[in-house]
Amino acid sequence: MAPGSIEELKLKIRDIPDFPRQGIVFKDITPLLNDPRTFKQAIDAMAHPFIGRHIDRVVSIEARGFIVGAALAYILNAGLIPLRKPGKLPFLTHRMAYTLEYGSAELEIHRDAVKPGQRVIIVDDLLATGGTMRAAIDLVKTLEADIVGVSFLVELSFLQGRQQLQGHEICSLITY
Ligand code: AMP
């Protein structure tokens, strides 16, 4: 994507200081989603590196990851798999605990969500410290999927979350 277009997307991401906790600057992507033009530009650009690479499933992380993940799955002709907070998925699950930029949490996946060897990408709205995506990768690995790459709309590079994701192809559209 052209640098000018990335700048246009950046203008649609709003900083909310001290949300949800003191000291956190929350990146609010709702203005970008609200504008049909920037939403489409962002999703098309996120899909681009994976087009023609036979992605079977897009794994998306609750909750904002679902927004970008569902749109990406549609474009890539892939199925969609939700990773959810504990107690939300109705069938048998695997669970993984992890630490966040602001707290700790757990994620679950349905045990039959992915078949061994299926080609997947894992998607979230934002990469901060990398704990969430690390847990997502570990969960998907328990099902022996082939992780083709991980994808983010936004990366907070100063938090060095990439270090937790070494060995994986990382695509992030908008970097701070
Ligand atoms: P992390 O595990 O630290 O990489 O955090 C990533 C997850 O937390 C993503 O699902 C984001 O939605 C959320 N998150 C963490 N920090 C922020 C932030 N500064 N602004 C918006 N979302 C954030």
Coordinates of N, CA, C and O and ligand atoms in Angstrom, one line a residue:
M1 N 0.8 -1.2 0.0 CA 0.0 0.0 0.0 C 0.9 1.3 0.0 O 1.9 1.3 0.7
A2 N 0.5 2.3 -0.8 CA 1.3 3.5 -0.9 C 1.4 4.2 0.5 O 0.4 4.2 1.2
P3 N 2.6 4.8 0.8 CA 2.7 5.5 2.1 C 1.6 6.5 2.4 O 1.2 6.6 3.5
G4 N 1.2 7.2 1.3 CA 0.2 8.3 1.5 C -1.1 7.6 2.0 O -1.8 8.2 2.8
S5 N -1.4 6.5 1.4 CA -2.7 5.8 1.8 C -2.6 5.3 3.3 O -3.6 5.4 4.0
I6 N -1.4 4.9 3.7 CA -1.3 4.4 5.1 C -1.5 5.7 6.0 O -2.1 5.5 7.0
E7 N -0.9 6.8 5.6 CA -1.1 8.0 6.4 C -2.6 8.4 6.5 O -3.1 8.8 7.5
E8 N -3.4 8.1 5.4 CA -4.8 8.4 5.4 C -5.5 7.5 6.4 O -6.4 7.9 7.2
L9 N -5.1 6.2 6.5 CA -5.7 5.3 7.4 C -5.3 5.7 8.9 O -6.1 5.7 9.8
K10 N -4.1 6.2 9.0 CA -3.6 6.6 10.4 C -4.5 7.7 10.9 O -4.7 7.8 12.1
L11 N -4.9 8.6 10.0 CA -5.7 9.8 10.4 C -7.1 9.3 11.0 O -7.7 10.0 11.7
K12 N -7.4 8.0 10.7 CA -8.7 7.5 11.2 C -8.6 6.7 12.4 O -9.5 6.0 12.9
I13 N -7.4 6.7 13.0 CA -7.2 5.9 14.3 C -7.0 7.0 15.4 O -6.1 7.9 15.3
R14 N -7.8 6.9 16.4 CA -7.9 7.9 17.4 C -7.3 7.4 18.7 O -7.5 6.3 19.1
D15 N -6.4 8.3 19.3 CA -5.8 8.0 20.6 C -6.7 8.3 21.7 O -7.2 9.5 21.8
I16 N -7.0 7.4 22.6 CA -7.8 7.6 23.8 C -6.8 7.4 25.0 O -6.6 6.3 25.4
P17 N -6.3 8.5 25.6 CA -5.4 8.4 26.7 C -6.1 7.8 27.9 O -7.3 8.0 28.2
D18 N -5.4 7.0 28.7 CA -5.9 6.4 30.0 C -7.1 5.5 29.8 O -8.0 5.5 30.7
F19 N -7.2 4.8 28.7 CA -8.3 3.8 28.5 C -7.7 2.5 28.1 O -6.8 2.5 27.2
P20 N -8.1 1.4 28.7 CA -9.0 1.2 29.8 C -8.5 1.4 31.2 O -9.2 1.3 32.2
R21 N -7.2 1.7 31.2 CA -6.5 2.0 32.5 C -5.6 3.2 32.4 O -5.1 3.5 31.3
Q22 N -5.3 3.8 33.5 CA -4.3 4.9 33.6 C -3.0 4.5 32.9 O -2.5 3.4 33.1
G23 N -2.5 5.4 32.1 CA -1.1 5.1 31.4 C -1.2 4.4 30.1 O -0.2 4.3 29.4
I24 N -2.4 3.8 29.7 CA -2.5 3.1 28.4 C -3.1 4.1 27.4 O -4.1 4.8 27.7
V25 N -2.4 4.2 26.2 CA -3.0 5.0 25.2 C -3.7 4.1 24.2 O -3.1 3.3 23.5
F26 N -5.0 4.0 24.3 CA -5.8 3.1 23.5 C -6.0 3.6 22.1 O -6.3 4.7 21.8
K27 N -5.7 2.7 21.1 CA -5.8 3.0 19.7 C -7.2 2.6 19.3 O -7.5 1.4 19.1
D28 N -8.1 3.6 19.1 CA -9.5 3.4 18.7 C -9.6 3.4 17.2 O -9.5 4.4 16.5
I29 N -9.9 2.1 16.7 CA -10.0 2.0 15.2 C -11.4 2.2 14.7 O -11.7 2.0 13.5
T30 N -12.4 2.6 15.6 CA -13.8 2.7 15.1 C -14.0 3.7 14.0 O -14.8 3.5 13.1
P31 N -13.2 4.9 14.1 CA -13.4 5.8 12.9 C -12.9 5.2 11.6 O -13.6 5.5 10.6
L32 N -11.9 4.4 11.6 CA -11.5 3.7 10.4 C -12.5 2.8 9.9 O -12.8 2.7 8.7
L33 N -13.1 2.0 10.8 CA -14.2 1.1 10.4 C -15.4 1.8 9.9 O -16.2 1.3 9.1
N34 N -15.7 3.0 10.5 CA -16.9 3.7 10.2 C -16.9 4.3 8.8 O -18.0 4.4 8.2
D35 N -15.7 4.5 8.2 CA -15.6 5.1 6.9 C -15.5 4.0 5.9 O -14.6 3.2 5.9
P36 N -16.5 3.8 5.0 CA -16.5 2.6 4.0 C -15.2 2.6 3.2 O -14.7 1.5 2.9
R37 N -14.7 3.7 2.9 CA -13.5 3.8 2.1 C -12.2 3.2 2.8 O -11.5 2.4 2.3
T38 N -12.0 3.7 4.0 CA -10.8 3.3 4.8 C -11.0 1.9 5.3 O -10.0 1.1 5.3
F39 N -12.2 1.5 5.6 CA -12.4 0.1 6.0 C -12.0 -0.9 4.8 O -11.3 -1.8 5.0
K40 N -12.5 -0.6 3.6 CA -12.2 -1.4 2.5 C -10.7 -1.4 2.1 O -10.1 -2.4 1.9
Q41 N -10.1 -0.2 2.2 CA -8.7 -0.1 1.9 C -7.9 -0.9 2.8 O -6.9 -1.6 2.4
A42 N -8.2 -0.8 4.1 CA -7.5 -1.6 5.1 C -7.6 -3.1 5.0 O -6.6 -3.8 5.0
I43 N -8.8 -3.6 4.8 CA -9.0 -5.0 4.6 C -8.4 -5.5 3.3 O -7.7 -6.6 3.4
D44 N -8.5 -4.8 2.2 CA -7.9 -5.2 1.0 C -6.3 -5.3 1.2 O -5.7 -6.3 0.7
A45 N -5.8 -4.3 1.8 CA -4.3 -4.3 2.0 C -3.9 -5.4 3.0 O -2.8 -6.0 2.8
M46 N -4.7 -5.8 4.0 CA -4.4 -6.9 4.9 C -4.4 -8.2 4.1 O -3.7 -9.1 4.4
A47 N -5.4 -8.3 3.2 CA -5.6 -9.6 2.5 C -4.4 -9.8 1.5 O -4.0 -10.9 1.2
H48 N -3.9 -8.7 0.9 CA -3.0 -8.7 -0.2 C -1.8 -9.7 -0.1 O -1.6 -10.6 -1.0
P49 N -1.1 -9.8 1.1 CA 0.0 -10.7 1.2 C -0.3 -12.2 1.2 O 0.5 -13.0 0.9
F50 N -1.6 -12.5 1.4 CA -2.0 -13.9 1.5 C -2.9 -14.4 0.3 O -3.2 -15.5 0.2
I51 N -3.1 -13.5 -0.7 CA -3.9 -13.9 -1.8 C -3.1 -14.9 -2.7 O -1.9 -14.7 -2.9
G52 N -3.8 -16.0 -3.1 CA -3.1 -17.0 -3.9 C -2.2 -17.9 -3.1 O -1.5 -18.7 -3.7
R53 N -2.3 -17.9 -1.8 CA -1.5 -18.8 -0.9 C -2.3 -19.9 -0.3 O -1.8 -20.5 0.7
H54 N -3.5 -20.1 -0.8 CA -4.3 -21.3 -0.3 C -4.5 -21.3 1.2 O -4.1 -22.3 1.9
I55 N -5.0 -20.2 1.7 CA -5.3 -20.1 3.1 C -6.7 -20.9 3.3 O -7.7 -20.5 2.8
D56 N -6.7 -21.9 4.2 CA -7.9 -22.7 4.5 C -8.8 -22.0 5.5 O -10.0 -22.0 5.4
R57 N -8.1 -21.4 6.5 CA -8.9 -20.9 7.6 C -8.2 -19.6 8.1 O -7.0 -19.5 8.2
V58 N -9.1 -18.6 8.5 CA -8.6 -17.4 9.2 C -9.0 -17.6 10.7 O -10.2 -17.7 11.0
V59 N -8.0 -17.6 11.6 CA -8.3 -17.6 13.0 C -8.3 -16.2 13.5 O -7.4 -15.4 13.3
S60 N -9.4 -15.8 14.2 CA -9.5 -14.4 14.7 C -9.7 -14.4 16.2 O -10.3 -15.3 16.8
I61 N -9.2 -13.3 16.8 CA -9.1 -13.2 18.2 C -10.2 -12.2 18.7 O -10.3 -11.1 18.3
E62 N -11.0 -12.7 19.7 CA -12.0 -11.9 20.4 C -11.4 -10.6 20.9 O -10.4 -10.6 21.5
A63 N -12.1 -9.5 20.8 CA -13.3 -9.2 20.0 C -13.0 -8.5 18.7 O -13.6 -8.7 17.7
R64 N -12.1 -7.5 18.8 CA -11.9 -6.7 17.6 C -11.3 -7.5 16.4 O -11.4 -7.1 15.3
G65 N -10.6 -8.6 16.8 CA -10.0 -9.4 15.8 C -11.1 -10.0 14.9 O -10.8 -10.3 13.7
F66 N -12.3 -10.2 15.4 CA -13.4 -10.8 14.6 C -13.8 -9.9 13.5 O -14.1 -10.3 12.4
I67 N -13.7 -8.6 13.7 CA -14.1 -7.6 12.7 C -13.2 -7.7 11.5 O -13.7 -7.8 10.3
V68 N -11.9 -7.7 11.7 CA -11.0 -7.7 10.5 C -10.9 -9.2 10.0 O -10.8 -9.4 8.8
G69 N -11.0 -10.1 11.0 CA -10.8 -11.5 10.6 C -11.9 -12.0 9.7 O -11.7 -12.7 8.7
A70 N -13.2 -11.7 10.0 CA -14.3 -12.1 9.2 C -14.2 -11.5 7.8 O -14.4 -12.3 6.8
A71 N -13.8 -10.3 7.7 CA -13.7 -9.7 6.3 C -12.6 -10.3 5.5 O -12.7 -10.6 4.3
L72 N -11.5 -10.6 6.2 CA -10.3 -11.2 5.5 C -10.7 -12.6 5.0 O -10.3 -13.0 3.9
A73 N -11.4 -13.4 5.9 CA -11.8 -14.7 5.5 C -12.6 -14.7 4.3 O -12.5 -15.5 3.4
Y74 N -13.6 -13.8 4.2 CA -14.5 -13.6 3.1 C -13.7 -13.4 1.8 O -13.9 -14.0 0.8
I75 N -12.7 -12.5 1.9 CA -11.9 -12.1 0.7 C -11.0 -13.3 0.3 O -10.8 -13.6 -0.9
L76 N -10.5 -14.0 1.2 CA -9.5 -15.1 0.9 C -10.2 -16.4 0.7 O -9.6 -17.5 0.5
N77 N -11.6 -16.4 0.6 CA -12.3 -17.7 0.4 C -12.0 -18.7 1.5 O -11.8 -19.9 1.2
A78 N -11.8 -18.3 2.7 CA -11.3 -19.2 3.8 C -12.5 -19.3 4.8 O -13.3 -18.4 4.9
G79 N -12.4 -20.3 5.6 CA -13.4 -20.4 6.7 C -12.9 -19.5 7.9 O -11.7 -19.1 7.9
L80 N -13.7 -19.2 8.8 CA -13.4 -18.4 10.0 C -13.5 -19.1 11.3 O -14.4 -19.9 11.5
I81 N -12.5 -19.0 12.1 CA -12.4 -19.6 13.4 C -12.3 -18.6 14.5 O -11.4 -17.8 14.5
P82 N -13.2 -18.5 15.4 CA -13.1 -17.6 16.5 C -12.3 -18.2 17.7 O -12.5 -19.3 18.1
L83 N -11.3 -17.4 18.2 CA -10.7 -17.7 19.5 C -11.5 -16.8 20.5 O -11.5 -15.6 20.3
R84 N -12.0 -17.4 21.6 CA -12.9 -16.7 22.5 C -12.4 -16.7 23.9 O -11.6 -17.5 24.3
K85 N -12.9 -15.7 24.7 CA -12.6 -15.7 26.1 C -13.3 -16.9 26.8 O -14.3 -17.5 26.2
P86 N -12.8 -17.4 27.9 CA -13.3 -18.6 28.5 C -14.8 -18.6 28.7 O -15.4 -17.6 29.1
G87 N -15.4 -19.8 28.5 CA -16.8 -20.0 28.8 C -17.8 -19.6 27.7 O -19.0 -19.7 27.8
K88 N -17.2 -19.1 26.6 CA -18.1 -18.6 25.5 C -18.3 -19.7 24.4 O -19.4 -19.7 23.7
L89 N -17.3 -20.5 24.2 CA -17.5 -21.5 23.1 C -18.3 -22.7 23.7 O -17.9 -23.3 24.7
P90 N -19.3 -23.2 22.9 CA -20.2 -24.2 23.5 C -19.6 -25.7 23.5 O -20.1 -26.5 24.2
F91 N -18.7 -26.0 22.6 CA -18.2 -27.4 22.4 C -17.0 -27.6 23.2 O -16.5 -26.7 23.9
L92 N -16.3 -28.7 23.1 CA -15.1 -29.0 23.7 C -14.0 -28.1 23.3 O -13.9 -27.8 22.1
T93 N -13.2 -27.6 24.2 CA -12.2 -26.6 23.9 C -10.8 -26.9 24.4 O -10.6 -27.7 25.3
H94 N -9.8 -26.3 23.8 CA -8.4 -26.1 24.4 C -8.3 -24.7 24.9 O -8.9 -23.8 24.3
R95 N -7.6 -24.5 26.0 CA -7.5 -23.2 26.6 C -6.0 -22.8 26.8 O -5.2 -23.6 27.1
M96 N -5.7 -21.5 26.7 CA -4.3 -21.0 26.9 C -4.4 -19.7 27.7 O -5.2 -18.8 27.4
A97 N -3.5 -19.5 28.7 CA -3.5 -18.3 29.5 C -2.4 -17.4 29.0 O -1.4 -17.9 28.4
Y98 N -2.5 -16.1 29.1 CA -1.5 -15.2 28.6 C -1.5 -13.8 29.4 O -2.5 -13.6 30.0
T99 N -0.5 -13.0 29.2 CA -0.5 -11.7 29.8 C -0.7 -10.6 28.7 O -0.2 -10.7 27.6
L100 N -1.4 -9.6 29.1 CA -1.7 -8.4 28.2 C -0.9 -7.2 28.6 O -0.4 -7.1 29.7
E101 N -1.0 -6.2 27.7 CA -0.4 -4.9 28.1 C -1.1 -4.4 29.3 O -0.5 -3.7 30.1
Y102 N -2.4 -4.7 29.5 CA -3.1 -4.2 30.7 C -3.9 -5.4 31.3 O -5.1 -5.4 31.3
G103 N -3.1 -6.3 31.9 CA -3.8 -7.4 32.6 C -3.4 -8.8 32.1 O -2.4 -9.0 31.4
S104 N -4.2 -9.8 32.5 CA -4.0 -11.2 32.0 C -5.3 -11.7 31.6 O -6.4 -11.2 32.0
A105 N -5.2 -12.8 30.8 CA -6.5 -13.3 30.2 C -6.3 -14.8 29.7 O -5.2 -15.3 29.8
E106 N -7.3 -15.4 29.2 CA -7.3 -16.7 28.7 C -8.1 -16.7 27.3 O -9.0 -16.0 27.2
L107 N -7.6 -17.6 26.5 CA -8.3 -17.8 25.2 C -8.7 -19.3 25.0 O -7.9 -20.1 25.4
E108 N -9.8 -19.5 24.3 CA -10.2 -20.9 24.0 C -10.4 -21.1 22.5 O -10.8 -20.1 21.8
I109 N -10.2 -22.3 22.0 CA -10.5 -22.7 20.7 C -11.3 -24.0 20.7 O -11.0 -24.9 21.6
H110 N -12.2 -24.2 19.8 CA -12.9 -25.5 19.7 C -11.9 -26.5 19.2 O -11.1 -26.3 18.3
R111 N -12.0 -27.7 19.9 CA -11.0 -28.8 19.6 C -11.0 -29.3 18.2 O -10.0 -29.8 17.7
D112 N -12.2 -29.1 17.5 CA -12.3 -29.6 16.2 C -12.3 -28.5 15.1 O -12.6 -28.6 14.0
A113 N -11.8 -27.3 15.6 CA -11.8 -26.1 14.7 C -10.9 -26.2 13.5 O -11.2 -25.8 12.4
V114 N -9.7 -26.8 13.7 CA -8.7 -26.9 12.6 C -8.3 -28.4 12.5 O -8.1 -29.0 13.5
K115 N -8.1 -28.8 11.2 CA -7.5 -30.2 11.0 C -6.0 -30.1 10.9 O -5.5 -29.1 10.3
P116 N -5.3 -31.1 11.3 CA -3.8 -31.1 11.1 C -3.4 -30.8 9.7 O -4.0 -31.3 8.8
G117 N -2.5 -29.9 9.5 CA -2.0 -29.5 8.2 C -2.8 -28.5 7.5 O -2.3 -28.0 6.4
Q118 N -3.9 -28.1 8.0 CA -4.6 -27.0 7.3 C -3.8 -25.7 7.4 O -3.2 -25.4 8.4
R119 N -3.9 -24.9 6.3 CA -3.1 -23.7 6.3 C -4.0 -22.5 6.8 O -5.0 -22.2 6.3
V120 N -3.4 -21.9 7.9 CA -4.2 -20.8 8.5 C -3.4 -19.6 8.7 O -2.1 -19.6 8.7
I121 N -4.1 -18.4 8.8 CA -3.5 -17.2 9.3 C -4.2 -16.8 10.5 O -5.4 -17.2 10.7
I122 N -3.5 -16.1 11.4 CA -4.2 -15.7 12.7 C -4.2 -14.2 12.6 O -3.2 -13.5 12.3
V123 N -5.3 -13.6 13.0 CA -5.6 -12.2 12.8 C -6.1 -11.5 14.1 O -6.9 -12.1 14.8
D124 N -5.5 -10.3 14.4 CA -6.0 -9.5 15.4 C -6.0 -8.0 15.0 O -5.3 -7.7 14.0
D125 N -6.7 -7.2 15.7 CA -6.7 -5.8 15.4 C -5.3 -5.1 15.6 O -4.9 -4.3 14.8
L126 N -4.6 -5.5 16.7 CA -3.5 -4.8 17.2 C -2.4 -5.6 17.8 O -2.8 -6.5 18.7
L127 N -1.2 -5.4 17.5 CA -0.1 -6.1 18.2 C 0.5 -5.1 19.2 O 1.0 -4.0 18.8
A128 N 0.5 -5.4 20.5 CA 1.1 -4.6 21.5 C 2.3 -5.4 22.1 O 3.3 -5.4 21.4
T129 N 2.2 -6.0 23.2 CA 3.3 -6.8 23.8 C 3.5 -8.2 23.1 O 4.5 -8.8 23.4
G130 N 2.5 -8.6 22.4 CA 2.6 -9.9 21.7 C 2.0 -11.1 22.5 O 1.9 -12.2 21.9
G131 N 1.6 -10.9 23.7 CA 1.2 -12.0 24.6 C -0.1 -12.7 24.0 O -0.2 -13.9 24.0
T132 N -1.0 -11.9 23.5 CA -2.3 -12.4 22.9 C -2.0 -13.3 21.7 O -2.5 -14.4 21.6
M133 N -1.2 -12.8 20.8 CA -0.9 -13.6 19.6 C 0.0 -14.8 19.9 O -0.2 -15.8 19.3
R134 N 0.9 -14.6 20.8 CA 1.7 -15.8 21.2 C 0.8 -16.9 21.7 O 0.9 -18.1 21.4
A135 N -0.2 -16.6 22.6 CA -1.2 -17.6 23.1 C -2.0 -18.2 21.9 O -2.3 -19.4 21.9
A136 N -2.4 -17.3 21.0 CA -3.2 -17.8 19.9 C -2.4 -18.8 19.0 O -2.9 -19.8 18.6
I137 N -1.1 -18.5 18.8 CA -0.2 -19.4 18.0 C -0.1 -20.7 18.8 O -0.2 -21.8 18.2
D138 N 0.1 -20.7 20.1 CA 0.3 -21.9 20.8 C -1.0 -22.7 20.8 O -0.9 -24.0 20.7
L139 N -2.2 -22.1 20.9 CA -3.4 -22.8 20.8 C -3.6 -23.5 19.5 O -4.0 -24.6 19.4
V140 N -3.3 -22.7 18.4 CA -3.5 -23.3 17.0 C -2.5 -24.4 16.8 O -2.8 -25.4 16.1
K141 N -1.3 -24.3 17.4 CA -0.3 -25.4 17.3 C -0.8 -26.6 17.9 O -0.4 -27.7 17.5
T142 N -1.6 -26.5 19.0 CA -2.0 -27.8 19.7 C -2.9 -28.6 18.7 O -3.0 -29.8 18.9
L143 N -3.5 -27.9 17.7 CA -4.3 -28.6 16.7 C -3.5 -29.0 15.4 O -4.1 -29.4 14.4
E144 N -2.2 -28.7 15.5 CA -1.3 -29.1 14.4 C -1.6 -28.4 13.1 O -1.4 -29.0 12.0
A145 N -2.1 -27.2 13.1 CA -2.3 -26.5 11.9 C -1.0 -25.9 11.4 O 0.0 -25.8 12.1
D146 N -1.0 -25.6 10.1 CA 0.2 -25.0 9.4 C 0.0 -23.5 9.5 O -0.9 -22.9 8.8
I147 N 0.7 -22.8 10.3 CA 0.5 -21.3 10.5 C 1.3 -20.6 9.4 O 2.5 -20.5 9.5
V148 N 0.6 -20.1 8.4 CA 1.2 -19.4 7.3 C 1.7 -18.0 7.7 O 2.8 -17.6 7.2
G149 N 1.0 -17.3 8.5 CA 1.4 -16.0 9.0 C 0.4 -15.5 10.0 O -0.6 -16.1 10.3
V150 N 0.8 -14.3 10.6 CA 0.0 -13.6 11.5 C -0.2 -12.2 11.0 O 0.7 -11.6 10.4
S151 N -1.4 -11.6 11.2 CA -1.7 -10.3 10.6 C -2.4 -9.4 11.5 O -3.3 -9.8 12.3
F152 N -2.0 -8.1 11.5 CA -2.5 -7.1 12.4 C -2.9 -5.8 11.5 O -2.1 -5.5 10.6
L153 N -3.9 -5.2 12.0 CA -4.2 -3.9 11.4 C -3.2 -2.8 11.9 O -2.7 -2.0 11.2
V154 N -2.9 -2.9 13.2 CA -2.0 -1.9 13.9 C -0.9 -2.6 14.6 O -1.2 -3.7 15.3
E155 N 0.3 -2.1 14.6 CA 1.4 -2.6 15.4 C 2.0 -1.5 16.3 O 2.3 -0.4 15.7
L156 N 2.1 -1.7 17.6 CA 2.8 -0.7 18.4 C 4.2 -1.2 18.6 O 4.5 -2.0 19.5
S157 N 5.1 -0.8 17.6 CA 6.4 -1.4 17.5 C 7.3 -1.2 18.7 O 8.1 -2.0 19.0
F158 N 7.0 0.0 19.4 CA 7.8 0.3 20.6 C 7.7 -0.7 21.7 O 8.5 -0.8 22.6
L159 N 6.6 -1.5 21.7 CA 6.4 -2.5 22.7 C 7.1 -3.9 22.4 O 7.0 -4.8 23.1
Q160 N 7.6 -3.9 21.2 CA 8.5 -5.1 20.7 C 7.8 -6.4 20.8 O 8.4 -7.4 21.1
G161 N 6.5 -6.4 20.5 CA 5.7 -7.7 20.5 C 6.2 -8.7 19.5 O 6.0 -9.9 19.7
R162 N 6.9 -8.2 18.4 CA 7.4 -9.1 17.4 C 8.3 -10.1 18.0 O 8.5 -11.3 17.5
Q163 N 9.0 -9.7 19.0 CA 10.0 -10.7 19.6 C 9.4 -12.0 20.1 O 10.0 -13.0 20.2
Q164 N 8.1 -11.9 20.5 CA 7.3 -13.0 21.0 C 6.9 -13.9 19.8 O 6.4 -15.0 20.1
L165 N 7.0 -13.4 18.6 CA 6.4 -14.1 17.5 C 7.5 -14.6 16.5 O 7.2 -14.8 15.3
Q166 N 8.7 -14.7 17.0 CA 9.8 -15.1 16.1 C 9.6 -16.4 15.4 O 9.0 -17.3 15.9
G167 N 10.0 -16.4 14.1 CA 9.8 -17.7 13.3 C 8.5 -17.6 12.5 O 8.3 -18.5 11.7
H168 N 7.7 -16.6 12.7 CA 6.4 -16.5 12.0 C 6.5 -15.3 11.1 O 7.0 -14.2 11.4
E169 N 5.8 -15.4 9.9 CA 5.7 -14.2 9.0 C 4.7 -13.3 9.7 O 3.5 -13.7 10.0
I170 N 5.1 -12.0 9.8 CA 4.2 -11.0 10.5 C 3.9 -9.9 9.5 O 4.8 -9.3 9.0
C171 N 2.6 -9.7 9.3 CA 2.1 -8.6 8.5 C 1.4 -7.6 9.3 O 0.4 -8.0 10.0
S172 N 1.9 -6.4 9.4 CA 1.1 -5.3 10.1 C 1.0 -4.1 9.2 O 1.9 -3.7 8.5
L173 N -0.2 -3.5 9.1 CA -0.5 -2.5 8.1 C 0.0 -1.1 8.6 O 0.6 -0.4 7.8
I174 N -0.4 -0.8 9.8 CA -0.2 0.6 10.3 C 0.7 0.4 11.5 O 0.4 -0.2 12.5
T175 N 1.9 1.1 11.5 CA 2.9 0.9 12.6 C 3.1 2.2 13.3 O 3.2 3.3 12.7
Y176 N 3.2 2.2 14.6 CA 3.5 3.3 15.4 C 4.8 3.0 16.2 O 5.1 1.9 16.5
Ligands
AMP1 P1 -0.8 -7.7 23.5 O1 -1.2 -9.1 24.0 O2 -0.1 -6.9 24.5 O3 -0.1 -7.8 22.1 O4 -2.2 -7.0 23.3 C1 -3.0 -7.1 22.1 C2 -4.4 -7.2 22.4 O5 -4.8 -6.2 23.3 C3 -5.2 -6.9 21.1 O6 -6.3 -7.8 21.1 C4 -5.7 -5.5 21.3 O7 -7.0 -5.3 20.9 C5 -5.5 -5.1 22.7 N1 -4.7 -3.9 23.0 C6 -3.5 -3.9 23.7 N2 -3.1 -2.7 23.8 C7 -3.9 -1.9 23.1 C8 -3.9 -0.5 22.8 N3 -3.0 0.4 23.2 N4 -5.0 0.0 22.0 C9 -5.9 -0.9 21.6 N5 -6.0 -2.2 21.8 C10 -5.0 -2.7 22.6

